[in-house]
PDB file of C-alpha atoms in Angstrom:
ATOM      1  CA  UNK X  72     103.596  89.282  87.312  1.00 42.00           C
ATOM      2  CA  UNK X  73     102.156  92.162  85.765  1.00 41.00           C
ATOM      3  CA  UNK X  74     104.812  94.946  84.436  1.00 35.00           C
ATOM      4  CA  UNK X  75     102.588  97.418  86.256  1.00 40.00           C
ATOM      5  CA  UNK X  76     103.802  96.330  89.863  1.00 46.00           C
ATOM      6  CA  UNK X  77     107.293  95.845  89.232  1.00 41.00           C
ATOM      7  CA  UNK X  78     109.594  98.750  91.417  1.00 38.00           C
ATOM      8  CA  UNK X  79     110.667 101.506  89.605  1.00 35.00           C
ATOM      9  CA  UNK X  80     112.810 103.316  92.083  1.00 37.00           C
ATOM     10  CA  UNK X  81     113.106 106.379  89.426  1.00 33.00           C
ATOM     11  CA  UNK X  82     109.606 107.248  89.733  1.00 36.00           C
ATOM     12  CA  UNK X  83     108.574 105.640  93.221  1.00 36.00           C
ATOM     13  CA  UNK X  84     111.679 106.968  95.498  1.00 34.00           C
ATOM     14  CA  UNK X  85     111.544 110.667  94.112  1.00 40.00           C
ATOM     15  CA  UNK X  86     110.130 111.828  97.362  1.00 44.00           C
ATOM     16  CA  UNK X  87     107.193 113.585  95.537  1.00 43.00           C
ATOM     17  CA  UNK X  88     103.587 113.360  96.879  1.00 41.00           C
ATOM     18  CA  UNK X  89     100.749 111.390  94.310  1.00 38.00           C
ATOM     19  CA  UNK X  90      99.560 113.559  92.750  1.00 38.00           C
ATOM     20  CA  UNK X  91      95.820 112.848  93.125  1.00 41.00           C
ATOM     21  CA  UNK X  92      93.019 114.455  95.409  1.00 49.00           C
ATOM     22  CA  UNK X  93      92.477 110.828  96.634  1.00 83.00           C
ATOM     23  CA  UNK X  94      93.582 109.123  99.964  1.00 92.00           C
ATOM     24  CA  UNK X  95      94.140 105.145  98.940  1.00 95.00           C
ATOM     25  CA  UNK X  96      94.102 102.942 101.780  1.00 96.00           C
ATOM     26  CA  UNK X  97      95.946  99.509 101.520  1.00 97.00           C
ATOM     27  CA  UNK X  98      95.353  96.845 104.087  1.00 98.00           C
ATOM     28  CA  UNK X  99      98.186  94.413 104.976  1.00 98.00           C
ATOM     29  CA  UNK X 100      97.493  91.125 106.405  1.00 98.00           C
ATOM     30  CA  UNK X 101      99.909  88.041 107.262  1.00 96.00           C
ATOM     31  CA  UNK X 102      99.953  85.142 109.660  1.00 94.00           C
ATOM     32  CA  UNK X 103     103.264  85.441 110.834  1.00 92.00           C
ATOM     33  CA  UNK X 104     105.288  88.667 111.876  1.00 91.00           C
ATOM     34  CA  UNK X 105     108.480  88.177 109.931  1.00 91.00           C
ATOM     35  CA  UNK X 106     106.857  88.079 106.264  1.00 93.00           C
ATOM     36  CA  UNK X 107     104.281  90.796 107.519  1.00 95.00           C
ATOM     37  CA  UNK X 108     107.032  93.736 108.599  1.00 94.00           C
ATOM     38  CA  UNK X 109     109.375  92.469 105.592  1.00 94.00           C
ATOM     39  CA  UNK X 110     106.527  93.121 103.058  1.00 96.00           C
ATOM     40  CA  UNK X 111     105.258  96.420 105.015  1.00 95.00           C
ATOM     41  CA  UNK X 112     109.115  97.799 105.120  1.00 94.00           C
ATOM     42  CA  UNK X 113     109.351  96.849 101.385  1.00 94.00           C
ATOM     43  CA  UNK X 114     106.257  98.716 100.336  1.00 95.00           C
ATOM     44  CA  UNK X 115     107.086 102.046 102.252  1.00 93.00           C
ATOM     45  CA  UNK X 116     110.295 102.252 100.877  1.00 91.00           C
ATOM     46  CA  UNK X 117     108.928 102.407  97.418  1.00 92.00           C
ATOM     47  CA  UNK X 118     106.750 105.393  98.379  1.00 89.00           C
ATOM     48  CA  UNK X 119     108.379 107.825 100.585  1.00 83.00           C
ATOM     49  CA  UNK X 120     105.371 109.856 100.575  1.00 85.00           C
ATOM     50  CA  UNK X 121     103.338 107.094 101.823  1.00 92.00           C
ATOM     51  CA  UNK X 122     101.859 107.136 105.547  1.00 94.00           C
ATOM     52  CA  UNK X 123     102.138 103.910 107.741  1.00 94.00           C
ATOM     53  CA  UNK X 124      99.816 102.628 109.983  1.00 95.00           C
ATOM     54  CA  UNK X 125     101.021  99.442 111.943  1.00 95.00           C
ATOM     55  CA  UNK X 126      99.298  97.355 114.109  1.00 95.00           C
ATOM     56  CA  UNK X 127     101.134  94.441 116.740  1.00 91.00           C
ATOM     57  CA  UNK X 128     100.032  92.284 119.530  1.00 89.00           C
ATOM     58  CA  UNK X 129     101.595  92.255 122.888  1.00 83.00           C
ATOM     59  CA  UNK X 130     101.304  90.546 126.202  1.00 78.00           C
ATOM     60  CA  UNK X 131      99.908  93.193 128.947  1.00 72.00           C
ATOM     61  CA  UNK X 132     101.912  93.534 131.374  1.00 65.00           C
ATOM     62  CA  UNK X 133      99.395  93.126 133.767  1.00 60.00           C
ATOM     63  CA  UNK X 134      98.295  89.888 132.507  1.00 51.00           C
ATOM     64  CA  UNK X 135      97.867  86.619 134.313  1.00 48.00           C
ATOM     65  CA  UNK X 136     100.623  83.749 134.295  1.00 48.00           C
ATOM     66  CA  UNK X 137      98.347  81.426 132.261  1.00 46.00           C
ATOM     67  CA  UNK X 138      97.053  82.785 129.405  1.00 45.00           C
ATOM     68  CA  UNK X 139      94.152  81.025 127.520  1.00 50.00           C
ATOM     69  CA  UNK X 140      93.418  80.963 123.435  1.00 50.00           C
ATOM     70  CA  UNK X 141      91.033  84.135 122.347  1.00 50.00           C
ATOM     71  CA  UNK X 142      87.754  83.072 120.928  1.00 51.00           C
ATOM     72  CA  UNK X 143      86.757  84.791 117.839  1.00 48.00           C
ATOM     73  CA  UNK X 144      84.445  88.017 118.510  1.00 44.00           C
ATOM     74  CA  UNK X 145      85.283  87.938 122.241  1.00 43.00           C
ATOM     75  CA  UNK X 146      87.281  90.483 124.437  1.00 42.00           C
ATOM     76  CA  UNK X 147      90.902  89.621 125.560  1.00 50.00           C
ATOM     77  CA  UNK X 148      92.010  91.122 128.537  1.00 54.00           C
ATOM     78  CA  UNK X 149      95.593  89.983 128.549  1.00 70.00           C
ATOM     79  CA  UNK X 150      96.849  91.427 125.447  1.00 78.00           C
ATOM     80  CA  UNK X 151      97.461  94.957 124.328  1.00 85.00           C
ATOM     81  CA  UNK X 152      97.450  96.468 120.953  1.00 89.00           C
ATOM     82  CA  UNK X 153     100.889  98.499 119.322  1.00 90.00           C
ATOM     83  CA  UNK X 154     100.069 101.294 117.106  1.00 92.00           C
ATOM     84  CA  UNK X 155     103.003 102.894 115.154  1.00 91.00           C
ATOM     85  CA  UNK X 156     102.376 105.610 113.012  1.00 91.00           C
ATOM     86  CA  UNK X 157     104.644 106.892 110.269  1.00 89.00           C
ATOM     87  CA  UNK X 158     104.581 110.499 108.772  1.00 85.00           C
ATOM     88  CA  UNK X 159     106.266 110.951 105.655  1.00 80.00           C
ATOM     89  CA  UNK X 160     109.114 113.266 105.941  1.00 64.00           C
ATOM     90  CA  UNK X 161     108.934 115.877 102.836  1.00 50.00           C
ATOM     91  CA  UNK X 162     111.912 116.874 101.187  1.00 48.00           C
ATOM     92  CA  UNK X 163     114.142 114.990 103.651  1.00 43.00           C
ATOM     93  CA  UNK X 164     112.744 112.184 102.721  1.00 45.00           C
ATOM     94  CA  UNK X 165     112.634 111.002 106.853  1.00 45.00           C
ATOM     95  CA  UNK X 166     109.770 109.780 108.726  1.00 55.00           C
ATOM     96  CA  UNK X 167     108.580 110.560 112.161  1.00 58.00           C
ATOM     97  CA  UNK X 168     106.746 107.843 113.850  1.00 68.00           C
ATOM     98  CA  UNK X 169     104.371 107.740 117.065  1.00 79.00           C
ATOM     99  CA  UNK X 170     103.820 104.879 118.780  1.00 83.00           C
ATOM    100  CA  UNK X 171     100.633 104.355 121.210  1.00 86.00           C
ATOM    101  CA  UNK X 172      99.051 101.477 123.073  1.00 85.00           C
ATOM    102  CA  UNK X 173      95.355 100.922 122.254  1.00 80.00           C
ATOM    103  CA  UNK X 174      94.277  98.648 125.043  1.00 73.00           C
ATOM    104  CA  UNK X 175      91.816  95.446 124.202  1.00 76.00           C
ATOM    105  CA  UNK X 176      89.631  95.542 127.312  1.00 63.00           C
ATOM    106  CA  UNK X 177      85.688  95.770 125.984  1.00 64.00           C
ATOM    107  CA  UNK X 178      85.766  94.405 122.563  1.00 74.00           C
ATOM    108  CA  UNK X 179      87.919  91.683 120.415  1.00 84.00           C
ATOM    109  CA  UNK X 180      91.357  92.401 118.790  1.00 88.00           C
ATOM    110  CA  UNK X 181      89.392  93.202 114.818  1.00 92.00           C
ATOM    111  CA  UNK X 182      87.033  95.676 116.552  1.00 91.00           C
ATOM    112  CA  UNK X 183      89.844  97.487 118.477  1.00 91.00           C
ATOM    113  CA  UNK X 184      91.913  98.037 115.177  1.00 94.00           C
ATOM    114  CA  UNK X 185      89.376  98.680 112.783  1.00 94.00           C
ATOM    115  CA  UNK X 186      87.914 101.438 115.461  1.00 93.00           C
ATOM    116  CA  UNK X 187      91.056 102.509 116.062  1.00 93.00           C
ATOM    117  CA  UNK X 188      92.156 102.178 112.384  1.00 95.00           C
ATOM    118  CA  UNK X 189      89.050 104.712 111.592  1.00 95.00           C
ATOM    119  CA  UNK X 190      90.355 107.358 114.114  1.00 92.00           C
ATOM    120  CA  UNK X 191      93.576 107.524 112.428  1.00 93.00           C
ATOM    121  CA  UNK X 192      92.159 107.825 109.146  1.00 94.00           C
ATOM    122  CA  UNK X 193      89.952 110.869 110.352  1.00 93.00           C
ATOM    123  CA  UNK X 194      93.019 112.693 111.274  1.00 91.00           C
ATOM    124  CA  UNK X 195      94.185 112.350 107.686  1.00 91.00           C
ATOM    125  CA  UNK X 196      91.031 113.983 106.370  1.00 90.00           C
ATOM    126  CA  UNK X 197      91.752 116.459 103.408  1.00 87.00           C
ATOM    127  CA  UNK X 198      95.436 115.016 102.552  1.00 88.00           C
ATOM    128  CA  UNK X 199      96.521 112.762  99.232  1.00 88.00           C
ATOM    129  CA  UNK X 200      98.767 110.050  99.044  1.00 91.00           C
ATOM    130  CA  UNK X 201      98.697 106.460  99.962  1.00 94.00           C
ATOM    131  CA  UNK X 202      97.968 104.897 103.572  1.00 96.00           C
ATOM    132  CA  UNK X 203      99.319 101.457 104.078  1.00 96.00           C
ATOM    133  CA  UNK X 204      97.290  99.489 107.408  1.00 97.00           C
ATOM    134  CA  UNK X 205      99.971  96.909 108.501  1.00 97.00           C
ATOM    135  CA  UNK X 206      97.102  94.819 110.598  1.00 97.00           C
ATOM    136  CA  UNK X 207      98.142  92.406 113.377  1.00 95.00           C
ATOM    137  CA  UNK X 208      99.048  88.933 112.902  1.00 94.00           C
ATOM    138  CA  UNK X 209      95.842  86.836 111.762  1.00 94.00           C
ATOM    139  CA  UNK X 210      93.322  89.549 111.565  1.00 95.00           C
ATOM    140  CA  UNK X 211      91.360  89.741 108.524  1.00 96.00           C
ATOM    141  CA  UNK X 212      91.298  92.259 106.159  1.00 97.00           C
ATOM    142  CA  UNK X 213      87.720  91.885 104.885  1.00 97.00           C
ATOM    143  CA  UNK X 214      85.712  93.094 108.002  1.00 96.00           C
ATOM    144  CA  UNK X 215      88.295  95.975 108.655  1.00 97.00           C
ATOM    145  CA  UNK X 216      87.820  97.126 105.092  1.00 97.00           C
ATOM    146  CA  UNK X 217      84.086  96.944 105.257  1.00 97.00           C
ATOM    147  CA  UNK X 218      83.498  99.120 108.582  1.00 96.00           C
ATOM    148  CA  UNK X 219      85.944 101.343 107.238  1.00 96.00           C
ATOM    149  CA  UNK X 220      84.394 101.565 103.431  1.00 95.00           C
ATOM    150  CA  UNK X 221      80.870 102.107 105.702  1.00 95.00           C
ATOM    151  CA  UNK X 222      82.591 104.956 107.605  1.00 94.00           C
ATOM    152  CA  UNK X 223      84.056 106.936 104.518  1.00 94.00           C
ATOM    153  CA  UNK X 224      80.626 106.883 102.840  1.00 93.00           C
ATOM    154  CA  UNK X 225      79.060 108.098 105.861  1.00 93.00           C
ATOM    155  CA  UNK X 226      81.489 110.904 107.293  1.00 93.00           C
ATOM    156  CA  UNK X 227      82.490 114.053 105.485  1.00 91.00           C
ATOM    157  CA  UNK X 228      85.773 113.504 106.627  1.00 91.00           C
ATOM    158  CA  UNK X 229      86.038 110.655 104.662  1.00 91.00           C
ATOM    159  CA  UNK X 230      85.487 112.231 101.089  1.00 90.00           C
ATOM    160  CA  UNK X 231      88.339 111.104  99.113  1.00 91.00           C
ATOM    161  CA  UNK X 232      89.326 108.178 100.593  1.00 94.00           C
ATOM    162  CA  UNK X 233      88.870 104.707  99.552  1.00 94.00           C
ATOM    163  CA  UNK X 234      89.909 101.243 100.265  1.00 95.00           C
ATOM    164  CA  UNK X 235      92.366 100.555  97.414  1.00 95.00           C
ATOM    165  CA  UNK X 236      93.204  96.688  98.126  1.00 95.00           C
ATOM    166  CA  UNK X 237      93.607  94.030 100.683  1.00 97.00           C
ATOM    167  CA  UNK X 238      97.028  92.710 100.494  1.00 97.00           C
ATOM    168  CA  UNK X 239      98.155  89.467 102.102  1.00 98.00           C
ATOM    169  CA  UNK X 240     102.093  88.718 103.073  1.00 97.00           C
ATOM    170  CA  UNK X 241     103.052  85.286 102.483  1.00 95.00           C
ATOM    171  CA  UNK X 242     106.759  84.141 103.038  1.00 91.00           C
ATOM    172  CA  UNK X 243     107.443  80.771 101.705  1.00 87.00           C
ATOM    173  CA  UNK X 244     109.920  80.126 104.028  1.00 82.00           C
ATOM    174  CA  UNK X 245     108.211  77.570 106.240  1.00 83.00           C
ATOM    175  CA  UNK X 246     104.751  78.008 104.563  1.00 89.00           C
ATOM    176  CA  UNK X 247     103.830  74.143 104.307  1.00 85.00           C
ATOM    177  CA  UNK X 248     104.335  74.165 108.036  1.00 87.00           C
ATOM    178  CA  UNK X 249     102.158  76.993 108.845  1.00 90.00           C
ATOM    179  CA  UNK X 250      99.488  75.526 106.101  1.00 91.00           C
ATOM    180  CA  UNK X 251      99.190  72.417 107.881  1.00 89.00           C
ATOM    181  CA  UNK X 252      99.841  73.433 111.342  1.00 91.00           C
ATOM    182  CA  UNK X 253      96.193  72.592 113.187  1.00 92.00           C
ATOM    183  CA  UNK X 254      97.805  74.404 116.401  1.00 90.00           C
ATOM    184  CA  UNK X 255      96.414  77.649 117.881  1.00 89.00           C
ATOM    185  CA  UNK X 256      98.010  80.767 115.960  1.00 89.00           C
ATOM    186  CA  UNK X 257     100.288  82.605 118.281  1.00 84.00           C
ATOM    187  CA  UNK X 258      99.727  86.291 118.180  1.00 84.00           C
ATOM    188  CA  UNK X 259     102.090  87.541 120.646  1.00 79.00           C
ATOM    189  CA  UNK X 260     105.017  85.791 122.708  1.00 71.00           C
ATOM    190  CA  UNK X 261     107.077  83.055 121.823  1.00 66.00           C
ATOM    191  CA  UNK X 262     105.612  80.318 123.815  1.00 66.00           C
ATOM    192  CA  UNK X 263     102.537  78.663 125.847  1.00 68.00           C
ATOM    193  CA  UNK X 264     104.245  80.513 129.222  1.00 64.00           C
ATOM    194  CA  UNK X 265     104.589  83.881 127.508  1.00 66.00           C
ATOM    195  CA  UNK X 266     102.294  83.929 124.603  1.00 72.00           C
ATOM    196  CA  UNK X 267      98.397  84.898 123.414  1.00 78.00           C
ATOM    197  CA  UNK X 268      96.719  82.499 120.997  1.00 82.00           C
ATOM    198  CA  UNK X 269      93.849  82.936 118.402  1.00 85.00           C
ATOM    199  CA  UNK X 270      91.431  80.197 119.053  1.00 85.00           C
ATOM    200  CA  UNK X 271      91.628  79.294 115.107  1.00 91.00           C
ATOM    201  CA  UNK X 272      94.208  76.688 113.863  1.00 93.00           C
ATOM    202  CA  UNK X 273      97.551  78.858 112.185  1.00 94.00           C
ATOM    203  CA  UNK X 274      96.723  76.964 109.233  1.00 94.00           C
ATOM    204  CA  UNK X 275      92.948  77.872 109.261  1.00 95.00           C
ATOM    205  CA  UNK X 276      94.351  81.556 109.339  1.00 96.00           C
ATOM    206  CA  UNK X 277      96.729  81.174 106.366  1.00 96.00           C
ATOM    207  CA  UNK X 278      94.156  79.794 103.979  1.00 96.00           C
ATOM    208  CA  UNK X 279      91.451  82.417 105.114  1.00 97.00           C
ATOM    209  CA  UNK X 280      93.951  85.270 104.553  1.00 97.00           C
ATOM    210  CA  UNK X 281      95.047  83.880 101.162  1.00 97.00           C
ATOM    211  CA  UNK X 282      91.621  83.426  99.930  1.00 97.00           C
ATOM    212  CA  UNK X 283      90.408  87.184 100.959  1.00 97.00           C
ATOM    213  CA  UNK X 284      93.374  88.812  99.251  1.00 97.00           C
ATOM    214  CA  UNK X 285      93.246  91.052  96.180  1.00 96.00           C
ATOM    215  CA  UNK X 286      96.709  90.926  95.927  1.00 96.00           C
ATOM    216  CA  UNK X 287      98.879  88.106  97.432  1.00 97.00           C
ATOM    217  CA  UNK X 288     102.658  88.986  97.800  1.00 97.00           C
ATOM    218  CA  UNK X 289     105.181  86.071  98.240  1.00 95.00           C
ATOM    219  CA  UNK X 290     108.418  86.564  99.853  1.00 90.00           C
ATOM    220  CA  UNK X 291     111.094  84.163  97.974  1.00 82.00           C
ATOM    221  CA  UNK X 292     112.761  81.340 100.005  1.00 73.00           C
ATOM    222  CA  UNK X 293     116.083  82.502 101.563  1.00 63.00           C
ATOM    223  CA  UNK X 294     116.520  79.707 104.328  1.00 54.00           C
ATOM    224  CA  UNK X 295     116.051  75.856 103.813  1.00 51.00           C
ATOM    225  CA  UNK X 296     112.008  76.158 102.574  1.00 53.00           C
ATOM    226  CA  UNK X 297     109.210  74.122 102.968  1.00 57.00           C
ATOM    227  CA  UNK X 298     109.210  70.444 104.815  1.00 52.00           C
ATOM    228  CA  UNK X 299     109.358  69.381 100.932  1.00 52.00           C
ATOM    229  CA  UNK X 300     105.620  66.955 101.241  1.00 54.00           C
ATOM    230  CA  UNK X 301     104.857  68.995  97.802  1.00 53.00           C
ATOM    231  CA  UNK X 302     108.146  68.736  95.737  1.00 54.00           C
ATOM    232  CA  UNK X 303     107.793  66.980  92.201  1.00 53.00           C
ATOM    233  CA  UNK X 304     109.336  64.855  90.335  1.00 51.00           C
ATOM    234  CA  UNK X 305     111.786  67.184  89.159  1.00 56.00           C
ATOM    235  CA  UNK X 306     112.666  68.364  92.585  1.00 52.00           C
ATOM    236  CA  UNK X 307     110.495  71.523  92.814  1.00 65.00           C
ATOM    237  CA  UNK X 308     108.509  72.885  95.664  1.00 68.00           C
ATOM    238  CA  UNK X 309     104.650  73.149  94.618  1.00 78.00           C
ATOM    239  CA  UNK X 310     103.830  75.559  97.782  1.00 85.00           C
ATOM    240  CA  UNK X 311     103.584  78.109  94.744  1.00 87.00           C
ATOM    241  CA  UNK X 312     100.685  75.782  93.360  1.00 88.00           C
ATOM    242  CA  UNK X 313      98.937  75.309  96.709  1.00 90.00           C
ATOM    243  CA  UNK X 314      98.815  79.543  97.001  1.00 94.00           C
ATOM    244  CA  UNK X 315      97.402  80.046  93.425  1.00 94.00           C
ATOM    245  CA  UNK X 316      95.006  77.229  93.952  1.00 94.00           C
ATOM    246  CA  UNK X 317      93.781  78.635  97.313  1.00 95.00           C
ATOM    247  CA  UNK X 318      93.890  82.430  96.438  1.00 96.00           C
ATOM    248  CA  UNK X 319      90.770  84.053  94.985  1.00 96.00           C
ATOM    249  CA  UNK X 320      90.691  83.315  91.063  1.00 94.00           C
ATOM    250  CA  UNK X 321      90.307  87.233  90.360  1.00 94.00           C
ATOM    251  CA  UNK X 322      93.393  87.944  93.013  1.00 95.00           C
ATOM    252  CA  UNK X 323      96.845  88.723  91.789  1.00 95.00           C
ATOM    253  CA  UNK X 324      99.794  86.980  93.025  1.00 95.00           C
ATOM    254  CA  UNK X 325     103.122  88.411  92.811  1.00 94.00           C
ATOM    255  CA  UNK X 326     105.933  85.808  93.210  1.00 91.00           C
ATOM    256  CA  UNK X 327     108.290  88.747  94.407  1.00 93.00           C
ATOM    257  CA  UNK X 328     106.770  90.867  97.064  1.00 94.00           C
ATOM    258  CA  UNK X 329     110.059  93.438  96.671  1.00 94.00           C
ATOM    259  CA  UNK X 330     108.955  93.737  93.317  1.00 94.00           C
ATOM    260  CA  UNK X 331     106.268  95.503  93.882  1.00 94.00           C
ATOM    261  CA  UNK X 332     105.535  99.476  94.166  1.00 95.00           C
ATOM    262  CA  UNK X 333     103.168 100.869  96.955  1.00 94.00           C
ATOM    263  CA  UNK X 334     101.794 103.097  94.043  1.00 92.00           C
ATOM    264  CA  UNK X 335     101.062 100.370  91.768  1.00 89.00           C
ATOM    265  CA  UNK X 336      99.359  98.276  94.251  1.00 90.00           C
ATOM    266  CA  UNK X 337      96.810 100.803  94.564  1.00 88.00           C
ATOM    267  CA  UNK X 338      96.411 101.841  91.124  1.00 86.00           C
ATOM    268  CA  UNK X 339      96.039  98.312  89.732  1.00 67.00           C
ATOM    269  CA  UNK X 340      93.228  97.343  91.802  1.00 57.00           C
ATOM    270  CA  UNK X 341      91.497 101.114  90.847  1.00 53.00           C
ATOM    271  CA  UNK X 342      92.067  99.970  87.106  1.00 53.00           C
ATOM    272  CA  UNK X 343      90.506  96.876  87.571  1.00 52.00           C
ATOM    273  CA  UNK X 344      87.642  98.321  89.253  1.00 47.00           C
ATOM    274  CA  UNK X 345      87.152 100.706  86.218  1.00 44.00           C
ATOM    275  CA  UNK X 346      87.447  97.863  83.594  1.00 42.00           C
ATOM    276  CA  UNK X 347      84.532  95.927  85.258  1.00 35.00           C
ATOM    277  CA  UNK X 348      82.454  99.104  85.026  1.00 37.00           C
ATOM    278  CA  UNK X 349      82.677  99.755  81.595  1.00 39.00           C
ATOM    279  CA  UNK X 350      82.463  95.705  80.653  1.00 39.00           C
ATOM    280  CA  UNK X 351      79.484  94.705  78.319  1.00 42.00           C
ATOM    281  CA  UNK X 352      76.405  92.984  80.471  1.00 38.00           C
TER     282      UNK X 352
END
């Protein structure tokens, strides 16, 4: 792991806003709620001056008893998106949170989120620091990043804002079970009776999210681990090797998400871009 990604509490928890005129946007993706929430909480805890926007899917109160899988790109009237916005608390270090419901009635889940995220970013125009946007389970960061990047370049309110990175939260507990799962990904609820499902398989979503990420943030095992299909002769699990094999060659794989700071996550991606811009042709 790069040293620049290791947490330094004395530098990252002092409550001071970032000394920059830019507003860096970090998109966080994940295929399971526990890992996504754990990484999001850990990152926000390293930067008290950060803004947080979290999206979660839940079953609509007026949804029918039988809920079908959501086809990619199609509207889903059986679910709604819960948006939670956390604002820095200044010198107190406390955060104020605002929760609202965004219905998914006239567009797909990805479009609902990216349109709403744009409205939230517009309200932050002129501010500096970092915004962590935790996308709903299964939503890919690339189309959201492309849409937001276009808006930032076309609108005055986007001046000084940039998409810093797309990070993916991967929990090693039950990773193998999800990676080889060909059943539809559960977006909300817990069972076929009360859940909303994506038409894509869980394994396909896990792979796509890892492949697109600029940073892959792993959560170490805390439970029984995987199903041990890939344990080598020495008894070591090979799930980390699987993740590195399907990740982009240029991606940074961090073996402990809790050692990563939000500021370093955004800053390192900028450093990589600057190195590429001055490299000889």
